[in-house]
mmCIF file of C-alpha atoms in Angstrom:
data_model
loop_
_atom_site.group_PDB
_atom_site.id
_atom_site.type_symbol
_atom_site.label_atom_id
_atom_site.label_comp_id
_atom_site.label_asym_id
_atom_site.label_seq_id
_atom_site.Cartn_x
_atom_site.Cartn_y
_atom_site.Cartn_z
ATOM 1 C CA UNK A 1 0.000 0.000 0.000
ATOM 2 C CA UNK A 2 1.216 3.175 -1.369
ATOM 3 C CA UNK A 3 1.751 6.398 1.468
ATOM 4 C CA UNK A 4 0.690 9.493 0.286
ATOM 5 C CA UNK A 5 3.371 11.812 0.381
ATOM 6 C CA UNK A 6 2.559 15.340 2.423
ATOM 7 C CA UNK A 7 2.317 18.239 0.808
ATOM 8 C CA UNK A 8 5.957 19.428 2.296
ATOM 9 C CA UNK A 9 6.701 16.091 0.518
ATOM 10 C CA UNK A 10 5.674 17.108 -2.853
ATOM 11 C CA UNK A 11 7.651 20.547 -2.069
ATOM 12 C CA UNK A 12 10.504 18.573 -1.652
ATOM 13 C CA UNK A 13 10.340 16.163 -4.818
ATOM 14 C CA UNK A 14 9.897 19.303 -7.134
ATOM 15 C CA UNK A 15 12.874 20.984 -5.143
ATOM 16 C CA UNK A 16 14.824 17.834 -5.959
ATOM 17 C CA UNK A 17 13.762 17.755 -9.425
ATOM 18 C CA UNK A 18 14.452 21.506 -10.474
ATOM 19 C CA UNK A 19 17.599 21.982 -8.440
ATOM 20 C CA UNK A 20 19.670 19.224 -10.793
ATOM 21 C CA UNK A 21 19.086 21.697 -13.754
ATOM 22 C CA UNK A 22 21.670 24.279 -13.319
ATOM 23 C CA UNK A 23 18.938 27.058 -14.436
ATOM 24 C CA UNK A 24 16.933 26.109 -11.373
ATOM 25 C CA UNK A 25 13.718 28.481 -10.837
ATOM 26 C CA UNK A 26 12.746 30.993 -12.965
ATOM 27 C CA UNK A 27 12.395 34.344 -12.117
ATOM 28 C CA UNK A 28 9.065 35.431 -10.622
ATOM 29 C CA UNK A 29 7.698 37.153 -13.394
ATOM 30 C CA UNK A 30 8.524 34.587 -15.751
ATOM 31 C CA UNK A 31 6.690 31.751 -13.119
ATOM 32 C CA UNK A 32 3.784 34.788 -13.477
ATOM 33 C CA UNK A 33 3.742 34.208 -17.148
ATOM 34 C CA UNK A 34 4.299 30.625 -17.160
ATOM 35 C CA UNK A 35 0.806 29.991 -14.401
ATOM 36 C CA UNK A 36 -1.033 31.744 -16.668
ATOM 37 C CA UNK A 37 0.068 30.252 -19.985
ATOM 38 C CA UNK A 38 -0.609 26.791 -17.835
ATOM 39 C CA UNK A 39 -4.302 28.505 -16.787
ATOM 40 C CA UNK A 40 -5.407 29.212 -20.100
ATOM 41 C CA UNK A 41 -4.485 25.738 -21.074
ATOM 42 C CA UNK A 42 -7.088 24.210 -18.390
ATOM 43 C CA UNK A 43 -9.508 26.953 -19.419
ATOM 44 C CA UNK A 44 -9.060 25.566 -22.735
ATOM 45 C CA UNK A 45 -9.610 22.034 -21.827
ATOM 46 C CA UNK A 46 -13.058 22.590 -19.924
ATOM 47 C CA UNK A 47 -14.368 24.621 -22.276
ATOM 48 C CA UNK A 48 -13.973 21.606 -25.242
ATOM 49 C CA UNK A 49 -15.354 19.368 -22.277
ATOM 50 C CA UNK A 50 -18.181 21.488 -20.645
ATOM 51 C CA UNK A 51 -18.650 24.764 -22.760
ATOM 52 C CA UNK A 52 -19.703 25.397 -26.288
ATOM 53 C CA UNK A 53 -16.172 25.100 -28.270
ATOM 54 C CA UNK A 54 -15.227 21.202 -29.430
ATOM 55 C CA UNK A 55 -11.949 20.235 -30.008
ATOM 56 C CA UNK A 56 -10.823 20.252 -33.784
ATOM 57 C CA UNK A 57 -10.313 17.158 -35.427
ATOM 58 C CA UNK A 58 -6.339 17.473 -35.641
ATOM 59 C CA UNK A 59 -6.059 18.873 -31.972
ATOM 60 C CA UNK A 60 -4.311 16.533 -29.413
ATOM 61 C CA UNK A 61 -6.245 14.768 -26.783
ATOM 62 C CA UNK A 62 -5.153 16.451 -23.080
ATOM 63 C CA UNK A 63 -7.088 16.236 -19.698
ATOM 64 C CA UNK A 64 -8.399 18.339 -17.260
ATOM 65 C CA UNK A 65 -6.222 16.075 -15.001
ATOM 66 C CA UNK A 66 -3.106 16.785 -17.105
ATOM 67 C CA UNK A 67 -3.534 20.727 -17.197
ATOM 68 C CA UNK A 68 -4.255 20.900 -13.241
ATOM 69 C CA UNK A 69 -1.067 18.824 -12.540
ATOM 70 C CA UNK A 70 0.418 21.104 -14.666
ATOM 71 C CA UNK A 71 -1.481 24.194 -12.382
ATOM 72 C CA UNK A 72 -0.043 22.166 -9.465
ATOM 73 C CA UNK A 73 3.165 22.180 -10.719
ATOM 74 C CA UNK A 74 4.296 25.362 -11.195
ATOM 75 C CA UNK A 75 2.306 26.420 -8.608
ATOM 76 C CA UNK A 76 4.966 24.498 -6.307
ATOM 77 C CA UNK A 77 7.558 25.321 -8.152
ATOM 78 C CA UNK A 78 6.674 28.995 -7.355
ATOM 79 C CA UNK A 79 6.341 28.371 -3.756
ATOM 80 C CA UNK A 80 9.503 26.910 -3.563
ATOM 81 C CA UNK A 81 11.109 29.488 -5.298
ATOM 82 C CA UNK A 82 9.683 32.091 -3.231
ATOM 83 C CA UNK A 83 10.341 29.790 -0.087
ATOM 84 C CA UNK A 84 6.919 29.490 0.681
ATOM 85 C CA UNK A 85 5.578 26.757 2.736
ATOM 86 C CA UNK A 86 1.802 25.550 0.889
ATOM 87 C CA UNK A 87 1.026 23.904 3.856
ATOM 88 C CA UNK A 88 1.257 26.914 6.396
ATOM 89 C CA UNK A 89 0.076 29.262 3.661
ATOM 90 C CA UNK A 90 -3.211 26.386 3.130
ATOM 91 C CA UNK A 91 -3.862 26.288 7.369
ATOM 92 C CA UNK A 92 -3.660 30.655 7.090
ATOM 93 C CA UNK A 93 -6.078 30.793 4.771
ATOM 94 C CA UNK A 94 -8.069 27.562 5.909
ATOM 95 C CA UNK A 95 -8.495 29.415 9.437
ATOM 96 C CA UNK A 96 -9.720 32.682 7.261
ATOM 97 C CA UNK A 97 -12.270 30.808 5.331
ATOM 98 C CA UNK A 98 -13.454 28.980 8.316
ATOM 99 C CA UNK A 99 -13.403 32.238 10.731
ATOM 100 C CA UNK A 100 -13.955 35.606 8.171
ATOM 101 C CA UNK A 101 -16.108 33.626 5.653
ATOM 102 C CA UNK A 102 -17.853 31.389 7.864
ATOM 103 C CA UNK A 103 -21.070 32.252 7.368
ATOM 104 C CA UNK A 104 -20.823 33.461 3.361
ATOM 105 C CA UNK A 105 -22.790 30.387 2.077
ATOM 106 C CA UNK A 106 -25.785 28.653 2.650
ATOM 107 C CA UNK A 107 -24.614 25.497 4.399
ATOM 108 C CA UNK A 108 -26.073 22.607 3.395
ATOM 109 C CA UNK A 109 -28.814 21.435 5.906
ATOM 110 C CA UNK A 110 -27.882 18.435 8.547
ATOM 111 C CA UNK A 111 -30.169 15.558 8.195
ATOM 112 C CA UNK A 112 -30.920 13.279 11.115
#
């Protein structure tokens, strides 16, 4: 049975991964640029899957899986560049949603 590795886990194994390239992480700005590029790719994917724009004919096959591990990615990558730990930074704004925003939505009613 497989563990599943913690997020400061995954942090790691993308720090290990970019730092045996001798360019290592990219600037900020160019991280910027390179989330969005990775955005508009899943933007492009659900709208051939749930919106009003099929793929064409030639066009490659990708996933909505694919372009948010690709989200995911850089998204650490950025982090780590930054030296930002996701997991502290997911608890902060956990504790705001769950404190600030707590009562923002209708909450689904408790059946007994």
């Amino acid at each position: 049975m497989n563990q599943r590795k913690t997020l400061q886990d995954i942090q790691q194994e993308v720090d290990q991964y970019i730092s045996q390239f001798k360019e290592g992480y990219f600037s900020p700005l160019a991280m910027m640029a390179r989330m969005t590029e990775e955005v508009g790719e899943l933007a492009r994917e659900i709208n051939h899957y749930y919106g009003e724009k099929p793929k064409k004919k030639d066009e490659a096959e990708k996933t909505i899986d694919e372009e948010l591990g690709d989200v995911f990615f850089i998204v650490l990558c950025f982090a780590n560049s930054l030296g930002i730990d996701l997991q502290e930074a997911f608890d902060r704004i956990m504790h705001k949603f769950n404190t600030r925003d707590k009562d923002r939505w209708t909450r689904v009613e408790e059946t007994n």
